[in-house]
mmCIF file of N, CA, C and O in Angstrom:
data_model
loop_
_atom_site.group_PDB
_atom_site.id
_atom_site.type_symbol
_atom_site.label_atom_id
_atom_site.label_comp_id
_atom_site.label_asym_id
_atom_site.label_seq_id
_atom_site.Cartn_x
_atom_site.Cartn_y
_atom_site.Cartn_z
ATOM 1 N N UNK A 270 -2.810 2.718 5.784
ATOM 2 C CA UNK A 270 -2.246 1.637 6.825
ATOM 3 C C UNK A 270 -1.145 2.098 7.792
ATOM 4 O O UNK A 270 -0.027 2.247 7.725
ATOM 5 N N UNK A 271 -0.763 1.455 8.755
ATOM 6 C CA UNK A 271 -0.035 1.303 9.846
ATOM 7 C C UNK A 271 1.030 1.008 9.276
ATOM 8 O O UNK A 271 1.428 -0.414 8.718
ATOM 9 N N UNK A 272 2.336 1.663 9.943
ATOM 10 C CA UNK A 272 3.528 1.249 9.620
ATOM 11 C C UNK A 272 3.859 1.757 10.494
ATOM 12 O O UNK A 272 4.368 2.607 10.536
ATOM 13 N N UNK A 273 4.137 0.314 12.428
ATOM 14 C CA UNK A 273 4.898 1.450 12.868
ATOM 15 C C UNK A 273 6.666 1.487 13.316
ATOM 16 O O UNK A 273 7.054 2.393 13.757
ATOM 17 N N UNK A 274 6.792 0.119 12.202
ATOM 18 C CA UNK A 274 8.192 0.848 12.093
ATOM 19 C C UNK A 274 9.323 1.983 11.001
ATOM 20 O O UNK A 274 9.732 2.479 11.433
ATOM 21 N N UNK A 275 7.743 2.386 10.768
ATOM 22 C CA UNK A 275 8.354 3.547 9.434
ATOM 23 C C UNK A 275 7.782 5.135 11.039
ATOM 24 O O UNK A 275 7.635 5.861 10.496
ATOM 25 N N UNK A 276 6.995 4.418 11.795
ATOM 26 C CA UNK A 276 6.886 6.029 12.336
ATOM 27 C C UNK A 276 5.098 5.966 12.113
ATOM 28 O O UNK A 276 4.949 7.662 13.082
ATOM 29 N N UNK A 277 4.352 5.157 12.725
ATOM 30 C CA UNK A 277 3.347 6.392 11.819
ATOM 31 C C UNK A 277 2.128 4.769 12.006
ATOM 32 O O UNK A 277 1.964 3.491 11.506
ATOM 33 N N UNK A 278 0.857 5.342 12.883
ATOM 34 C CA UNK A 278 -0.120 4.784 12.803
ATOM 35 C C UNK A 278 -1.479 4.749 12.567
ATOM 36 O O UNK A 278 -1.971 6.892 13.005
ATOM 37 N N UNK A 279 -1.820 4.355 12.456
ATOM 38 C CA UNK A 279 -3.848 4.997 11.714
ATOM 39 C C UNK A 279 -4.585 3.838 12.577
ATOM 40 O O UNK A 279 -4.757 2.349 12.448
ATOM 41 N N UNK A 280 -5.646 4.345 13.316
ATOM 42 C CA UNK A 280 -6.747 3.739 13.443
ATOM 43 C C UNK A 280 -8.034 4.386 13.247
ATOM 44 O O UNK A 280 -8.342 5.966 12.553
ATOM 45 N N UNK A 281 -9.250 3.790 13.713
ATOM 46 C CA UNK A 281 -10.175 4.827 13.630
ATOM 47 C C UNK A 281 -10.564 4.299 14.350
ATOM 48 O O UNK A 281 -11.329 3.247 15.341
ATOM 49 N N UNK A 282 -11.597 5.533 14.434
ATOM 50 C CA UNK A 282 -13.039 5.543 16.392
ATOM 51 C C UNK A 282 -14.321 4.949 14.809
ATOM 52 O O UNK A 282 -14.333 6.139 14.971
ATOM 53 N N UNK A 283 -14.905 4.396 15.914
ATOM 54 C CA UNK A 283 -16.287 3.750 15.257
ATOM 55 C C UNK A 283 -17.017 4.361 17.233
ATOM 56 O O UNK A 283 -17.334 4.717 17.866
ATOM 57 N N UNK A 284 -17.976 5.622 16.488
ATOM 58 C CA UNK A 284 -19.122 6.329 17.785
ATOM 59 C C UNK A 284 -19.539 5.219 18.106
ATOM 60 O O UNK A 284 -20.134 4.521 17.510
ATOM 61 N N UNK A 285 -20.274 5.023 18.848
ATOM 62 C CA UNK A 285 -21.098 3.451 20.111
ATOM 63 C C UNK A 285 -22.636 4.394 19.226
ATOM 64 O O UNK A 285 -23.200 3.185 18.154
ATOM 65 N N UNK A 286 -23.049 5.408 19.581
ATOM 66 C CA UNK A 286 -24.427 5.438 19.155
ATOM 67 C C UNK A 286 -25.120 6.529 17.357
ATOM 68 O O UNK A 286 -26.332 5.084 17.149
ATOM 69 N N UNK A 287 -24.506 5.941 16.840
ATOM 70 C CA UNK A 287 -24.448 6.322 14.968
ATOM 71 C C UNK A 287 -23.622 6.370 14.683
ATOM 72 O O UNK A 287 -23.708 6.182 13.334
ATOM 73 N N UNK A 288 -22.673 5.399 14.699
ATOM 74 C CA UNK A 288 -21.221 4.622 14.100
ATOM 75 C C UNK A 288 -20.316 5.724 13.336
ATOM 76 O O UNK A 288 -19.846 4.748 12.074
ATOM 77 N N UNK A 289 -20.190 6.906 13.315
ATOM 78 C CA UNK A 289 -19.727 7.782 12.945
ATOM 79 C C UNK A 289 -18.773 7.390 12.625
ATOM 80 O O UNK A 289 -18.177 7.114 14.206
ATOM 81 N N UNK A 290 -17.619 7.096 11.670
ATOM 82 C CA UNK A 290 -15.574 7.264 11.785
ATOM 83 C C UNK A 290 -15.290 8.805 12.207
ATOM 84 O O UNK A 290 -15.673 9.218 11.371
ATOM 85 N N UNK A 291 -13.750 8.713 13.294
ATOM 86 C CA UNK A 291 -13.504 9.348 12.673
ATOM 87 C C UNK A 291 -11.845 9.023 12.581
ATOM 88 O O UNK A 291 -10.914 7.200 12.979
ATOM 89 N N UNK A 292 -11.696 9.223 11.843
ATOM 90 C CA UNK A 292 -9.464 9.002 11.023
ATOM 91 C C UNK A 292 -8.643 9.331 12.028
ATOM 92 O O UNK A 292 -8.834 10.462 12.225
ATOM 93 N N UNK A 293 -7.876 8.430 12.825
ATOM 94 C CA UNK A 293 -6.718 9.419 13.875
ATOM 95 C C UNK A 293 -5.214 9.046 13.180
ATOM 96 O O UNK A 293 -5.055 7.686 13.357
ATOM 97 N N UNK A 294 -4.123 9.463 13.592
ATOM 98 C CA UNK A 294 -3.234 9.362 13.430
ATOM 99 C C UNK A 294 -2.489 10.026 13.649
ATOM 100 O O UNK A 294 -3.220 11.124 14.279
ATOM 101 N N UNK A 295 -0.673 9.071 14.099
ATOM 102 C CA UNK A 295 0.199 9.536 15.214
ATOM 103 C C UNK A 295 1.329 9.473 13.740
ATOM 104 O O UNK A 295 1.708 8.361 13.385
ATOM 105 N N UNK A 296 1.838 10.611 13.684
ATOM 106 C CA UNK A 296 3.489 10.322 13.053
ATOM 107 C C UNK A 296 4.506 10.345 13.623
ATOM 108 O O UNK A 296 4.559 11.422 14.092
ATOM 109 N N UNK A 297 5.672 9.661 13.805
ATOM 110 C CA UNK A 297 6.916 10.205 15.179
ATOM 111 C C UNK A 297 7.217 11.013 13.681
ATOM 112 O O UNK A 297 7.856 10.416 12.431
ATOM 113 N N UNK A 298 8.411 11.941 13.929
ATOM 114 C CA UNK A 298 9.094 12.961 13.336
ATOM 115 C C UNK A 298 10.239 12.203 13.253
ATOM 116 O O UNK A 298 10.793 13.421 14.581
ATOM 117 N N UNK A 299 10.521 11.985 12.449
ATOM 118 C CA UNK A 299 12.372 11.856 12.905
ATOM 119 C C UNK A 299 13.131 12.782 12.315
ATOM 120 O O UNK A 299 13.281 13.453 11.715
ATOM 121 N N UNK A 300 14.181 13.552 13.243
ATOM 122 C CA UNK A 300 15.449 14.562 13.783
ATOM 123 C C UNK A 300 16.739 14.131 12.297
ATOM 124 O O UNK A 300 16.550 13.055 12.297
ATOM 125 N N UNK A 301 16.406 14.821 11.502
ATOM 126 C CA UNK A 301 17.718 15.165 10.632
ATOM 127 C C UNK A 301 18.849 14.433 10.955
ATOM 128 O O UNK A 301 20.003 14.604 10.525
ATOM 129 N N UNK A 302 19.059 15.140 12.050
ATOM 130 C CA UNK A 302 20.373 15.023 12.898
ATOM 131 C C UNK A 302 20.049 13.385 13.227
ATOM 132 O O UNK A 302 19.861 13.608 14.451
ATOM 133 N N UNK A 303 21.471 13.321 13.085
ATOM 134 C CA UNK A 303 21.313 12.089 12.894
ATOM 135 C C UNK A 303 21.670 11.318 14.900
ATOM 136 O O UNK A 303 22.325 11.481 15.375
ATOM 137 N N UNK A 304 22.671 13.354 14.993
ATOM 138 C CA UNK A 304 23.742 13.122 16.457
ATOM 139 C C UNK A 304 21.846 13.065 17.532
ATOM 140 O O UNK A 304 21.995 12.828 18.457
ATOM 141 N N UNK A 305 21.277 13.407 17.289
ATOM 142 C CA UNK A 305 20.094 14.068 18.514
ATOM 143 C C UNK A 305 19.126 12.894 18.425
ATOM 144 O O UNK A 305 18.379 12.421 17.402
ATOM 145 N N UNK A 306 18.117 13.119 18.968
ATOM 146 C CA UNK A 306 16.689 11.937 19.415
ATOM 147 C C UNK A 306 16.202 13.231 19.863
ATOM 148 O O UNK A 306 16.019 14.128 20.609
ATOM 149 N N UNK A 307 14.910 13.177 18.525
ATOM 150 C CA UNK A 307 13.875 13.719 18.593
ATOM 151 C C UNK A 307 12.594 12.639 19.566
ATOM 152 O O UNK A 307 12.287 11.533 18.775
ATOM 153 N N UNK A 308 12.484 12.914 20.031
ATOM 154 C CA UNK A 308 10.967 12.783 21.097
ATOM 155 C C UNK A 308 8.821 13.331 20.111
ATOM 156 O O UNK A 308 8.318 13.447 20.434
ATOM 157 N N UNK A 309 9.349 14.160 18.674
ATOM 158 C CA UNK A 309 8.373 14.380 18.670
ATOM 159 C C UNK A 309 6.959 13.963 17.427
ATOM 160 O O UNK A 309 7.640 13.108 16.701
ATOM 161 N N UNK A 310 5.878 13.889 17.563
ATOM 162 C CA UNK A 310 4.883 13.601 17.461
ATOM 163 C C UNK A 310 3.563 14.403 16.337
ATOM 164 O O UNK A 310 3.762 15.144 17.721
ATOM 165 N N UNK A 311 3.618 13.971 15.792
ATOM 166 C CA UNK A 311 2.369 14.980 15.754
ATOM 167 C C UNK A 311 0.562 14.042 15.290
ATOM 168 O O UNK A 311 1.046 12.616 15.237
ATOM 169 N N UNK A 312 -0.483 14.540 15.586
ATOM 170 C CA UNK A 312 -1.764 13.844 15.951
ATOM 171 C C UNK A 312 -2.089 14.628 15.549
ATOM 172 O O UNK A 312 -2.040 15.397 15.428
ATOM 173 N N UNK A 313 -3.228 13.356 14.550
ATOM 174 C CA UNK A 313 -4.513 13.979 13.846
ATOM 175 C C UNK A 313 -5.661 13.605 13.967
ATOM 176 O O UNK A 313 -5.763 11.725 14.285
ATOM 177 N N UNK A 314 -6.657 13.539 13.660
ATOM 178 C CA UNK A 314 -8.290 13.302 13.962
ATOM 179 C C UNK A 314 -8.690 13.749 13.857
ATOM 180 O O UNK A 314 -9.022 15.201 13.983
ATOM 181 N N UNK A 315 -9.965 13.570 12.553
ATOM 182 C CA UNK A 315 -11.110 13.581 11.888
ATOM 183 C C UNK A 315 -12.045 13.299 12.348
ATOM 184 O O UNK A 315 -11.983 11.570 11.769
ATOM 185 N N UNK A 316 -13.207 13.921 12.360
ATOM 186 C CA UNK A 316 -14.877 13.699 11.507
ATOM 187 C C UNK A 316 -13.819 12.402 10.063
ATOM 188 O O UNK A 316 -13.755 13.677 8.878
ATOM 189 N N UNK A 317 -14.843 12.297 8.667
ATOM 190 C CA UNK A 317 -15.074 11.653 8.496
ATOM 191 C C UNK A 317 -16.101 12.206 7.714
ATOM 192 O O UNK A 317 -16.410 13.075 6.309
ATOM 193 N N UNK A 318 -17.231 12.350 8.159
ATOM 194 C CA UNK A 318 -18.605 12.919 7.551
ATOM 195 C C UNK A 318 -18.746 14.299 8.165
ATOM 196 O O UNK A 318 -18.356 14.661 9.508
ATOM 197 N N UNK A 319 -19.370 15.842 7.613
ATOM 198 C CA UNK A 319 -19.535 16.762 8.656
ATOM 199 C C UNK A 319 -18.466 17.679 8.992
ATOM 200 O O UNK A 319 -17.079 17.084 9.144
ATOM 201 N N UNK A 320 -18.383 19.314 9.517
ATOM 202 C CA UNK A 320 -17.581 18.955 10.920
ATOM 203 C C UNK A 320 -17.888 19.525 11.575
ATOM 204 O O UNK A 320 -16.657 19.894 13.328
ATOM 205 N N UNK A 321 -18.589 20.143 12.048
ATOM 206 C CA UNK A 321 -18.947 19.402 13.998
ATOM 207 C C UNK A 321 -19.012 17.628 14.256
ATOM 208 O O UNK A 321 -19.245 17.206 13.618
ATOM 209 N N UNK A 322 -17.977 18.324 15.262
ATOM 210 C CA UNK A 322 -17.937 16.623 16.035
ATOM 211 C C UNK A 322 -18.314 17.039 17.438
ATOM 212 O O UNK A 322 -18.144 15.927 18.757
ATOM 213 N N UNK A 323 -18.775 18.268 18.597
ATOM 214 C CA UNK A 323 -18.710 18.224 19.947
ATOM 215 C C UNK A 323 -17.678 17.825 20.320
ATOM 216 O O UNK A 323 -17.588 18.094 21.021
ATOM 217 N N UNK A 324 -16.205 18.832 19.837
ATOM 218 C CA UNK A 324 -15.065 18.823 20.209
ATOM 219 C C UNK A 324 -14.620 17.378 21.108
ATOM 220 O O UNK A 324 -13.671 17.751 21.515
ATOM 221 N N UNK A 325 -15.206 16.737 19.669
ATOM 222 C CA UNK A 325 -14.592 15.113 19.795
ATOM 223 C C UNK A 325 -12.964 14.675 19.878
ATOM 224 O O UNK A 325 -12.856 13.901 21.017
ATOM 225 N N UNK A 326 -13.477 14.854 18.985
ATOM 226 C CA UNK A 326 -11.838 14.566 17.664
ATOM 227 C C UNK A 326 -10.770 16.060 18.839
ATOM 228 O O UNK A 326 -9.174 15.198 19.504
ATOM 229 N N UNK A 327 -10.707 17.037 18.968
ATOM 230 C CA UNK A 327 -9.857 17.639 19.912
ATOM 231 C C UNK A 327 -9.491 16.811 21.659
ATOM 232 O O UNK A 327 -8.355 17.477 22.051
ATOM 233 N N UNK A 328 -10.826 16.344 22.287
ATOM 234 C CA UNK A 328 -10.645 15.646 23.584
ATOM 235 C C UNK A 328 -9.635 14.612 23.351
ATOM 236 O O UNK A 328 -8.904 14.005 24.051
ATOM 237 N N UNK A 329 -9.949 13.828 22.272
ATOM 238 C CA UNK A 329 -9.395 12.974 22.094
ATOM 239 C C UNK A 329 -7.677 12.681 21.768
ATOM 240 O O UNK A 329 -7.017 12.525 22.301
ATOM 241 N N UNK A 330 -7.685 14.090 21.172
ATOM 242 C CA UNK A 330 -6.171 14.369 20.158
ATOM 243 C C UNK A 330 -5.008 15.351 21.970
ATOM 244 O O UNK A 330 -3.854 14.506 22.058
ATOM 245 N N UNK A 331 -5.869 15.137 22.672
ATOM 246 C CA UNK A 331 -5.246 16.450 23.664
ATOM 247 C C UNK A 331 -5.563 14.965 24.552
ATOM 248 O O UNK A 331 -4.228 15.341 25.631
ATOM 249 N N UNK A 332 -6.099 14.297 24.896
ATOM 250 C CA UNK A 332 -6.382 12.806 26.025
ATOM 251 C C UNK A 332 -5.006 12.006 26.005
ATOM 252 O O UNK A 332 -4.526 12.193 26.328
ATOM 253 N N UNK A 333 -4.929 12.377 24.281
ATOM 254 C CA UNK A 333 -3.362 10.970 23.924
ATOM 255 C C UNK A 333 -2.234 11.962 23.534
ATOM 256 O O UNK A 333 -0.824 11.259 24.381
ATOM 257 N N UNK A 334 -2.106 13.515 24.046
ATOM 258 C CA UNK A 334 -0.704 14.230 23.496
ATOM 259 C C UNK A 334 -1.318 14.482 25.314
ATOM 260 O O UNK A 334 0.619 14.778 25.719
ATOM 261 N N UNK A 335 -1.377 14.704 26.420
ATOM 262 C CA UNK A 335 -1.499 14.618 28.092
ATOM 263 C C UNK A 335 -0.766 13.078 28.271
ATOM 264 O O UNK A 335 0.001 13.565 29.241
ATOM 265 N N UNK A 336 -0.903 12.525 27.442
ATOM 266 C CA UNK A 336 -0.195 10.544 27.756
ATOM 267 C C UNK A 336 1.053 10.374 27.429
ATOM 268 O O UNK A 336 1.896 10.034 27.563
ATOM 269 N N UNK A 337 1.767 11.104 26.494
ATOM 270 C CA UNK A 337 2.211 10.599 25.765
ATOM 271 C C UNK A 337 3.223 11.801 26.097
ATOM 272 O O UNK A 337 5.034 11.802 26.389
ATOM 273 N N UNK A 338 2.898 13.809 27.173
ATOM 274 C CA UNK A 338 4.085 14.125 27.227
ATOM 275 C C UNK A 338 4.470 13.955 28.848
ATOM 276 O O UNK A 338 6.149 13.773 29.216
ATOM 277 N N UNK A 339 3.618 12.847 29.273
ATOM 278 C CA UNK A 339 3.798 12.331 30.853
ATOM 279 C C UNK A 339 4.593 11.295 30.210
ATOM 280 O O UNK A 339 6.097 11.097 31.599
ATOM 281 N N UNK A 340 5.251 10.732 29.140
ATOM 282 C CA UNK A 340 5.997 10.095 28.240
ATOM 283 C C UNK A 340 7.231 10.760 27.694
ATOM 284 O O UNK A 340 8.005 9.870 27.663
ATOM 285 N N UNK A 341 7.449 11.565 28.239
ATOM 286 C CA UNK A 341 8.359 12.423 27.454
ATOM 287 C C UNK A 341 8.672 12.495 26.775
ATOM 288 O O UNK A 341 9.307 13.227 25.336
ATOM 289 N N UNK A 342 7.608 12.602 25.546
ATOM 290 C CA UNK A 342 6.700 12.717 24.000
ATOM 291 C C UNK A 342 7.512 14.210 23.796
ATOM 292 O O UNK A 342 6.271 14.920 24.429
ATOM 293 N N UNK A 343 6.858 14.948 22.413
ATOM 294 C CA UNK A 343 7.134 15.932 22.380
ATOM 295 C C UNK A 343 5.979 16.124 21.606
ATOM 296 O O UNK A 343 5.742 15.770 21.125
ATOM 297 N N UNK A 344 4.360 16.086 21.931
ATOM 298 C CA UNK A 344 3.356 15.997 21.007
ATOM 299 C C UNK A 344 2.138 16.504 22.329
ATOM 300 O O UNK A 344 2.195 17.056 22.770
ATOM 301 N N UNK A 345 2.455 17.953 20.901
ATOM 302 C CA UNK A 345 1.289 19.511 21.067
ATOM 303 C C UNK A 345 -0.043 19.077 21.634
ATOM 304 O O UNK A 345 -0.053 17.482 20.406
ATOM 305 N N UNK A 346 -1.183 18.859 21.958
ATOM 306 C CA UNK A 346 -2.422 19.330 22.267
ATOM 307 C C UNK A 346 -4.227 20.056 21.262
ATOM 308 O O UNK A 346 -2.102 20.912 20.214
ATOM 309 N N UNK A 347 -4.995 20.302 21.737
ATOM 310 C CA UNK A 347 -5.234 21.025 20.979
ATOM 311 C C UNK A 347 -5.400 22.398 20.771
ATOM 312 O O UNK A 347 -5.593 22.170 23.005
ATOM 313 N N UNK A 348 -4.465 24.227 20.229
ATOM 314 C CA UNK A 348 -4.615 25.189 21.635
ATOM 315 C C UNK A 348 -5.853 25.753 21.373
ATOM 316 O O UNK A 348 -5.828 26.486 19.863
ATOM 317 N N UNK A 349 -7.400 25.727 22.146
ATOM 318 C CA UNK A 349 -8.201 25.624 22.143
ATOM 319 C C UNK A 349 -8.241 27.984 21.704
ATOM 320 O O UNK A 349 -8.716 28.627 20.709
ATOM 321 N N UNK A 350 -7.128 28.613 21.843
ATOM 322 C CA UNK A 350 -7.055 29.562 21.276
ATOM 323 C C UNK A 350 -6.753 30.190 19.809
ATOM 324 O O UNK A 350 -6.334 30.856 19.548
ATOM 325 N N UNK A 351 -5.509 29.194 18.917
ATOM 326 C CA UNK A 351 -5.141 28.933 18.333
ATOM 327 C C UNK A 351 -7.348 28.332 17.055
ATOM 328 O O UNK A 351 -6.410 28.661 16.316
ATOM 329 N N UNK A 352 -7.054 28.352 17.754
ATOM 330 C CA UNK A 352 -8.470 27.543 16.521
ATOM 331 C C UNK A 352 -9.730 27.733 17.783
ATOM 332 O O UNK A 352 -10.857 26.754 17.947
ATOM 333 N N UNK A 353 -10.185 28.842 17.344
ATOM 334 C CA UNK A 353 -10.876 29.237 17.758
ATOM 335 C C UNK A 353 -12.432 28.977 16.857
ATOM 336 O O UNK A 353 -13.456 28.825 17.981
ATOM 337 N N UNK A 354 -12.460 29.169 15.689
ATOM 338 C CA UNK A 354 -13.012 28.479 14.812
ATOM 339 C C UNK A 354 -14.367 27.461 15.740
ATOM 340 O O UNK A 354 -15.118 27.343 15.605
ATOM 341 N N UNK A 355 -12.714 26.893 16.002
ATOM 342 C CA UNK A 355 -13.346 24.685 15.361
ATOM 343 C C UNK A 355 -14.361 24.893 16.597
ATOM 344 O O UNK A 355 -15.318 24.290 16.708
ATOM 345 N N UNK A 356 -12.826 25.028 17.980
ATOM 346 C CA UNK A 356 -14.041 25.378 19.487
ATOM 347 C C UNK A 356 -16.057 26.258 18.924
ATOM 348 O O UNK A 356 -16.855 25.848 20.163
ATOM 349 N N UNK A 357 -15.603 27.351 18.680
ATOM 350 C CA UNK A 357 -16.160 28.418 18.108
ATOM 351 C C UNK A 357 -17.955 27.542 17.774
ATOM 352 O O UNK A 357 -18.717 27.789 18.321
ATOM 353 N N UNK A 358 -17.730 26.176 16.809
ATOM 354 C CA UNK A 358 -18.303 26.208 16.025
ATOM 355 C C UNK A 358 -19.341 24.531 16.296
ATOM 356 O O UNK A 358 -19.902 23.979 16.088
ATOM 357 N N UNK A 359 -18.125 24.557 17.257
ATOM 358 C CA UNK A 359 -18.087 22.882 17.591
ATOM 359 C C UNK A 359 -18.957 23.061 19.028
ATOM 360 O O UNK A 359 -18.940 21.829 20.240
ATOM 361 N N UNK A 360 -18.900 24.383 20.145
ATOM 362 C CA UNK A 360 -19.611 24.710 21.666
ATOM 363 C C UNK A 360 -18.609 24.765 22.546
ATOM 364 O O UNK A 360 -18.482 24.442 24.089
ATOM 365 N N UNK A 361 -17.632 25.303 22.364
ATOM 366 C CA UNK A 361 -16.938 24.643 23.654
ATOM 367 C C UNK A 361 -16.091 25.008 24.127
ATOM 368 O O UNK A 361 -15.578 26.180 23.198
#
């Protein structure tokens, strides 16, 4: 369940053609040092069924992460050089 005040957002994306549901989560990472302002977020998007998604979740994460970085958030995306198995299995 989403709790924006606590820095957590949960969303379900549903594919139009086949109805598959992907779970998307975004979490604000609060810095333990109260004197600094952390702009770090963690982003997760995952298919509920199976493991092949043809890169849809990575594209979603990279799109949203890029939009957040434009607004000065520290939001890393999916780097295919470190996720070679995912990229290979999904034909990216």
